[in-house]
CSV table of C-alpha atoms and ligand atoms in Angstrom, one decimal:
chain,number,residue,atom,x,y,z
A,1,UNK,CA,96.3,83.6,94.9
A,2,UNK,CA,95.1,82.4,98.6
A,3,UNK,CA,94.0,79.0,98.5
A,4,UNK,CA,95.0,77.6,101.6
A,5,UNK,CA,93.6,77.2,104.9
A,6,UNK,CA,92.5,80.1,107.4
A,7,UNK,CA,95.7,81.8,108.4
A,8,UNK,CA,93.9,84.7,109.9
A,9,UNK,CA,90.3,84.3,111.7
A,10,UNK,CA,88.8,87.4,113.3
A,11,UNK,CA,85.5,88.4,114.5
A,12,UNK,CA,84.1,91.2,116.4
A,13,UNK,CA,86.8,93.1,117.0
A,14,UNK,CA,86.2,96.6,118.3
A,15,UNK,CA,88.0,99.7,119.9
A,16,UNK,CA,86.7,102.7,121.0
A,17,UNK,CA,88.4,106.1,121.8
A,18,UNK,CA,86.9,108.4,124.3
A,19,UNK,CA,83.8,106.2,123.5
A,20,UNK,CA,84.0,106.5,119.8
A,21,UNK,CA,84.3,103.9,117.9
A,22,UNK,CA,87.3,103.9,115.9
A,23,UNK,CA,86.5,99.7,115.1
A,24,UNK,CA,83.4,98.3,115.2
A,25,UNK,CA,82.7,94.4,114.7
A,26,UNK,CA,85.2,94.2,111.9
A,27,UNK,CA,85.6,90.4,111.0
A,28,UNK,CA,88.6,88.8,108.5
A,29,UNK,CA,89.0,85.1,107.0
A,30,UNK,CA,92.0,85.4,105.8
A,31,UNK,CA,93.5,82.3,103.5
A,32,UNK,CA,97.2,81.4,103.9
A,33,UNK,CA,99.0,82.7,100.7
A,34,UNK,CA,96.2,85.6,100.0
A,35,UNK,CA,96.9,89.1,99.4
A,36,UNK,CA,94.2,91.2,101.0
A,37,UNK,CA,93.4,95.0,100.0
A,38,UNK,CA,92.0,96.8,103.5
A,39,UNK,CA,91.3,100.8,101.7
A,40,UNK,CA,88.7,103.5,103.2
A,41,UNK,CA,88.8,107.2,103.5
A,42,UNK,CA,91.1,109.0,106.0
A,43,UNK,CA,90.3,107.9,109.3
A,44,UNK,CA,88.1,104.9,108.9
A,45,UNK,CA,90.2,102.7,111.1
A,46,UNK,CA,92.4,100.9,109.1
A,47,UNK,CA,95.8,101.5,110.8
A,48,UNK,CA,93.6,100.9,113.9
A,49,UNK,CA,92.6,97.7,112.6
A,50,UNK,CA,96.8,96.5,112.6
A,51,UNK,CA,97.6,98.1,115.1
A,52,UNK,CA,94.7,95.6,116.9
A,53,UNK,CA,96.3,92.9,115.3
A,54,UNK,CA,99.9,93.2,116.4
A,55,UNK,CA,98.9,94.5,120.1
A,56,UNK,CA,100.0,97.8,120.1
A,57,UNK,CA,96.0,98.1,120.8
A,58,UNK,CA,94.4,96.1,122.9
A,59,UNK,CA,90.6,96.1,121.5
A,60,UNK,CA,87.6,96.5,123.3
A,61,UNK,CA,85.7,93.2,122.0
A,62,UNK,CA,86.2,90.6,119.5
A,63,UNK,CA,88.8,88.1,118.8
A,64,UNK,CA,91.5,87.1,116.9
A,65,UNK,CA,93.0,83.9,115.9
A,66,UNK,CA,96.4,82.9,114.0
A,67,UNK,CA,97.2,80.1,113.0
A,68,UNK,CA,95.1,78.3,115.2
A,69,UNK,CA,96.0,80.5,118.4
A,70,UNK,CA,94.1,82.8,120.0
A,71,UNK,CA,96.1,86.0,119.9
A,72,UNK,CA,93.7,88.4,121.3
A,73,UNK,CA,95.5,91.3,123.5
A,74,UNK,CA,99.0,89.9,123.3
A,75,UNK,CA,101.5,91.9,123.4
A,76,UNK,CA,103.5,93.1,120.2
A,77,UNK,CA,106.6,91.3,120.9
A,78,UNK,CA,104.8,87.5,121.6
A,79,UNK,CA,102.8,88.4,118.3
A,80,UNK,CA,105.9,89.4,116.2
A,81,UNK,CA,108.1,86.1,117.6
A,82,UNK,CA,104.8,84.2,116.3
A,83,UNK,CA,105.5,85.0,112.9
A,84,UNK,CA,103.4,88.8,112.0
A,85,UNK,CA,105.7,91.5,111.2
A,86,UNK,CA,104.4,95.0,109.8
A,87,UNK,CA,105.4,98.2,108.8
A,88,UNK,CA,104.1,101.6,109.7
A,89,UNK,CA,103.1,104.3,108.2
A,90,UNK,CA,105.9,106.3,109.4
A,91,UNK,CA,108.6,104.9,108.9
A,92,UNK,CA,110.9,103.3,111.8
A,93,UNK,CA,114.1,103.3,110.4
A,94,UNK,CA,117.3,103.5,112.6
A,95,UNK,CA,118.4,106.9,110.2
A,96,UNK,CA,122.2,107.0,111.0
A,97,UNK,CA,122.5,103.4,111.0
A,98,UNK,CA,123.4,101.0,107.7
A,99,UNK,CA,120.8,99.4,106.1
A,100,UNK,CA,122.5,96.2,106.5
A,101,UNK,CA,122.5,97.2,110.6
A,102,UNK,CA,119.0,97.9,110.1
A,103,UNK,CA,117.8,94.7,108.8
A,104,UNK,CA,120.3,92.8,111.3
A,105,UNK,CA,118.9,94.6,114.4
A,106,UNK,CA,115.1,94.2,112.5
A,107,UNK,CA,115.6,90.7,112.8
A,108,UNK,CA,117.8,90.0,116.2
A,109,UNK,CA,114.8,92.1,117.8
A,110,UNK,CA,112.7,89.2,117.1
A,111,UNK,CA,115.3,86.5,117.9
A,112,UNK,CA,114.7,83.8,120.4
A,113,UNK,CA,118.3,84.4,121.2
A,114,UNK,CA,119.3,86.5,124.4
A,115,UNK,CA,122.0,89.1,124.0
A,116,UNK,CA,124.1,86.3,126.2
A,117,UNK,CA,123.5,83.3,123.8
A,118,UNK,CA,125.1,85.6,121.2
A,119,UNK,CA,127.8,87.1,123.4
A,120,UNK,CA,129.2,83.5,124.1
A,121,UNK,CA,128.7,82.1,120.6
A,122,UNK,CA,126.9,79.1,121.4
A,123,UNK,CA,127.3,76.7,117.9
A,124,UNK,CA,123.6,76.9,117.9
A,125,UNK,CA,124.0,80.7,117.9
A,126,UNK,CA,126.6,80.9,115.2
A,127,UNK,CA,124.6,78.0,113.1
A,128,UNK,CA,121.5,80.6,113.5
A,129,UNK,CA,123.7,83.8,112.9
A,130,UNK,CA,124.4,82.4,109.3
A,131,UNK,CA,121.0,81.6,108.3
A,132,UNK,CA,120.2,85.7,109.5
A,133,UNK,CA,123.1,86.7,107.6
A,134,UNK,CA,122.3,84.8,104.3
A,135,UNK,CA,118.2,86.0,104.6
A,136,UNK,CA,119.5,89.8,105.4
A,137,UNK,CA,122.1,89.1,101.9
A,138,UNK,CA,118.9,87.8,99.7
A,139,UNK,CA,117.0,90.6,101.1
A,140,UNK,CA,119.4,93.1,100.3
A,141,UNK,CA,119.7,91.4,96.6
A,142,UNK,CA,115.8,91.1,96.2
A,143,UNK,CA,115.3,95.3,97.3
A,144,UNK,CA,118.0,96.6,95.3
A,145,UNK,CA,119.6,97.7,98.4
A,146,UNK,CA,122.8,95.5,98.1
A,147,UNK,CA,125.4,98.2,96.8
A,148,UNK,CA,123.6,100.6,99.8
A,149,UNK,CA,124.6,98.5,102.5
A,150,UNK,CA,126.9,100.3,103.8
A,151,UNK,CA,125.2,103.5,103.8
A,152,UNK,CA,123.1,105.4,106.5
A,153,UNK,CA,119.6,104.6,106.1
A,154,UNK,CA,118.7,108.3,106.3
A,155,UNK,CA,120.8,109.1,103.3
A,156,UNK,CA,119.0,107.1,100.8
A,157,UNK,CA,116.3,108.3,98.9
A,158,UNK,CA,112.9,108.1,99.8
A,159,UNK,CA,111.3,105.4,97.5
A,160,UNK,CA,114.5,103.0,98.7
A,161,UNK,CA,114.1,103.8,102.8
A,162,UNK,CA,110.4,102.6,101.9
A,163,UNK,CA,111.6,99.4,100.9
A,164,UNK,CA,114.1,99.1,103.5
A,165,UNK,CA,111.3,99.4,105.7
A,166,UNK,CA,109.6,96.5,104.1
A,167,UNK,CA,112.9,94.6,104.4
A,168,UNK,CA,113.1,95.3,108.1
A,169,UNK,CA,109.8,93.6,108.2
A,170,UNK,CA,110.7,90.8,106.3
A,171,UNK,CA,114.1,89.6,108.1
A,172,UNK,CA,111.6,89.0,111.1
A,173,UNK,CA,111.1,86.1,109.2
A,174,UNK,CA,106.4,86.4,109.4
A,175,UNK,CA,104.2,84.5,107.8
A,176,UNK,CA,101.9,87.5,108.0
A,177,UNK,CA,102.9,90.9,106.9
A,178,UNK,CA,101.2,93.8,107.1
A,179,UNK,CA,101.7,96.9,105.0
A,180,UNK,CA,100.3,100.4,105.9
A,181,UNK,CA,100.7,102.6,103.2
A,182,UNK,CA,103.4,101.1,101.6
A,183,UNK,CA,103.6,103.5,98.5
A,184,UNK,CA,103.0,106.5,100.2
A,185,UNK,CA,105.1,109.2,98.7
A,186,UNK,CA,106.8,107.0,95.7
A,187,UNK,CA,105.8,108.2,92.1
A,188,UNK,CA,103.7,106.0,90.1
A,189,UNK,CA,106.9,104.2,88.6
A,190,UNK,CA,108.0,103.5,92.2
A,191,UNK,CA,104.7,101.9,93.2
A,192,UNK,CA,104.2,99.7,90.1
A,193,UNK,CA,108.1,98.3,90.8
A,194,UNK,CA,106.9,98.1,94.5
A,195,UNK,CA,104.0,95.8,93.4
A,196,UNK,CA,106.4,93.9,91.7
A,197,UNK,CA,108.0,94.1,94.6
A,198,UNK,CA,105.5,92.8,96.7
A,199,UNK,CA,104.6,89.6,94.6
A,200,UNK,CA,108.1,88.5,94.4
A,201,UNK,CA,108.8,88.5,98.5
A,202,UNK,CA,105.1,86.3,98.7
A,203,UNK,CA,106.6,83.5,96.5
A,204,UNK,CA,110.1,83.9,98.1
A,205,UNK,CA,108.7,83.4,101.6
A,206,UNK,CA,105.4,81.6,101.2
A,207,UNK,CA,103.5,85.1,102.8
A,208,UNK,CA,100.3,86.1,103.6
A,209,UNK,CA,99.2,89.8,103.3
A,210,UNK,CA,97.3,92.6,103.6
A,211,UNK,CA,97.6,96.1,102.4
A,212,UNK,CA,96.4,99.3,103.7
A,213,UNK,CA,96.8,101.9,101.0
A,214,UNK,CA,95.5,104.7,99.3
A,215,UNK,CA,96.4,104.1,95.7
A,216,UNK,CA,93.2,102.8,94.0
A,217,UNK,CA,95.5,101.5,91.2
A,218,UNK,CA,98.3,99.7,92.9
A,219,UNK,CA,95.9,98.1,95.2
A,220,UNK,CA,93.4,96.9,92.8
A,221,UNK,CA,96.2,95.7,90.6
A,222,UNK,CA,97.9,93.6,93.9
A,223,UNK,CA,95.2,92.3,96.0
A,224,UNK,CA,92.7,89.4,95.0
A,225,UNK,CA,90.1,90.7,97.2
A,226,UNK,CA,89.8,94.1,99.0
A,227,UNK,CA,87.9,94.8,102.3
A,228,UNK,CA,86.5,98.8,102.8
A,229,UNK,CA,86.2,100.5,106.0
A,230,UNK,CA,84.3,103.5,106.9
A,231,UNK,CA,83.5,105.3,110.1
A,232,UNK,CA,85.2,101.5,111.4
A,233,UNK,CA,83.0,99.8,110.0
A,234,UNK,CA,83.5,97.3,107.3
A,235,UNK,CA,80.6,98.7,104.1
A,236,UNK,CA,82.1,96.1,101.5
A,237,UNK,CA,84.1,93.0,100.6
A,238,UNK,CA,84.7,91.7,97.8
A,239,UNK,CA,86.8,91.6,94.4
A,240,UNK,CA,89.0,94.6,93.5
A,241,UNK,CA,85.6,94.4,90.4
A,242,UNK,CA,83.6,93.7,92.9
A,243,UNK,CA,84.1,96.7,95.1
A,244,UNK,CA,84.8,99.4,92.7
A,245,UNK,CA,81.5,98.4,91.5
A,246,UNK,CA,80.0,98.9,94.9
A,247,UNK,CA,77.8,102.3,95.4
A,248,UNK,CA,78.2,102.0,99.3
A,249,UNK,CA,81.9,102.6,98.4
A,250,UNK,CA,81.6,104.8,95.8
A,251,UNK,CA,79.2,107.2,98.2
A,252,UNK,CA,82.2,106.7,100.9
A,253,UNK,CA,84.6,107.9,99.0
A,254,UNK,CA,82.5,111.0,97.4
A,255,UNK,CA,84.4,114.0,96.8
A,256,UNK,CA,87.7,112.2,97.6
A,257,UNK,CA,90.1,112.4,94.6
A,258,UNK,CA,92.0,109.7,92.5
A,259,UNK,CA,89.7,106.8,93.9
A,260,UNK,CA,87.3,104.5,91.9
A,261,UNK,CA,89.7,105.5,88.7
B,1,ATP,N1,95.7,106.3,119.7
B,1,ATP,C1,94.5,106.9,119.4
B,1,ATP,N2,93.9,107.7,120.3
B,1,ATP,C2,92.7,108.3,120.0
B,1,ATP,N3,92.1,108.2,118.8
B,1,ATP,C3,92.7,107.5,117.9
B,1,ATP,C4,94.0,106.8,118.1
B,1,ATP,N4,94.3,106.1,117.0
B,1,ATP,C5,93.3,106.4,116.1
B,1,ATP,N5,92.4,107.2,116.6
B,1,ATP,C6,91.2,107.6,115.9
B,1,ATP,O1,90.5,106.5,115.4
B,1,ATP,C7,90.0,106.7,114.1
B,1,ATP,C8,90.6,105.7,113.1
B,1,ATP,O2,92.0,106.1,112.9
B,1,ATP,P1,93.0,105.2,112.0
B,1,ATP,O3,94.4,105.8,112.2
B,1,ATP,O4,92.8,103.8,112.3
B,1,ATP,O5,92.5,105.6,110.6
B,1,ATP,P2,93.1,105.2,109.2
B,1,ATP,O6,92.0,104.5,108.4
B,1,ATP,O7,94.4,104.5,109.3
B,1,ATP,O8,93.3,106.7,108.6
B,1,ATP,P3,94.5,107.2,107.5
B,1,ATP,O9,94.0,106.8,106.2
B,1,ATP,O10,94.4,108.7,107.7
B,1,ATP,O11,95.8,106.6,108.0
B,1,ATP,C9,90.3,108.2,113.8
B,1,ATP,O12,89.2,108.9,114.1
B,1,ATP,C10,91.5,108.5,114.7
B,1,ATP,O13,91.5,109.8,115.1
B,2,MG,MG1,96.3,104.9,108.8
């Protein structure tokens, strides 16, 4: 449960397309150590809302503070090196690659060491290279991935390359992690593992998150309070009670299967 200070402060934020508004005013207080739930119909800007987030959009209006800093329209690297890490909801896995190369590249990509520092082994270098090597090791343990280290990432099954993905994400080293979509295309024995899943890395690694999906189930059962777009615009907050309850969310999501179940 989130019952720390604001990790994640954002108000206003907007982004239009062709002069739609894909965002409009969304706002976010999120506590350090919460688990937020960000659902709405297809469309409704959620992906929109990370991709705002991590500056791979830069937003029209509005503003968004972490930790303290004003991140508004930096660029994706600063804001990963800050400590936010996501995933997508394609995934972005190197496919002919081991998943132990994936996670090492996943997390030198957000090193503050230069290919040179690493080419010349500074001690600081090699002092750093072990602590990678021992988080991409507990990683490996935690996702069940450990005796598929060696293999391509493109040859494991689905359900596994999705928590690769996730690992990727996590040997960044955030404090912030966004999912989109994380149990898209698992079976309903996947998910409940990948909730599971989920809790466990929070402890681990002291996280903060929020979680796009789909699933009414898995994301009522994970998050402790759930936000709901619609058209971008933010039609409820509240608990995962609070919001199923909610007619404006129950009219959004008329005549869309599998959703206030
Ligand atoms: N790069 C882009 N250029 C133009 N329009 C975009 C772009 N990205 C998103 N949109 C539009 O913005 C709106 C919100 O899209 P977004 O992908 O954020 O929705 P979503 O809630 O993630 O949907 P889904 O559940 O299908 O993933 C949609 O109308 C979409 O077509
Ligand atoms: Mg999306």
């Amino acid at each position: 449960m989130g019952q720390g200070r604001v990790l994640l402060a954002i108000e206003g934020l907007s982004k239009a397309f062709g002069g739609l508004w894909a965002v409009r005013d969304y706002r976010l207080s999120l506590p350090e150590g919460a688990i937020y739930g960000l659902i709405g119909p297809n469309g409704a800007g959620k992906t929109t809302v990370f991709n705002l987030i991590t500056g791979f959009l830069k937003p029209n209006g509005g503003r968004i503070v972490f930790a303290g800093m004003d991140i508004t329209g930096w660029r994706p690297d600063r804001v990963s090196y800050i400590g936010i890490a996501r995933t997508f909801q394609l995934l972005q896995l190197y496919r002919t690659l081991t998943v132990e190369m994936n996670l090492l590249i996943a997390h030198h990509k957000h090193s503050r060491y230069g290919l040179f520092v690493a080419l010349t082994g500074w001690p600081s270098y090699l002092r750093c290279e072990r602590e990678v090597r021992t988080r991409v090791g507990e990683l490996l343990e935690i996702f069940g991935l450990a005796r598929y280290r060696a293999a391509r990432a493109g040859t494991l099954p689905y359900g596994l390359q999705r928590k690769l993905d996730i690992a990727c994400a996590l040997a960044t080293e955030p404090r912030l992690l966004l999912l989109d979509e994380p149990s898209c295309g698992m079976n309903p024995r996947e998910a409940e593992e990948l909730a599971h899943l989920i809790r466990t890395v929070k402890e681990r690694y002291d996280l903060t998150l929020i979680v796009v999906e789909h699933r009414m189930p898995f994301i009522m059962g994970l998050a402790e309070r759930i936000q709901v777009l619609d058209h971008g615009v933010l039609i409820a907050e509240g608990t995962p009670e609070e919001v199923r309850r909610d007619p404006k969310v129950i009219e959004a999501y008329l005549g869309v299967e599998d959703v206030v179940a």
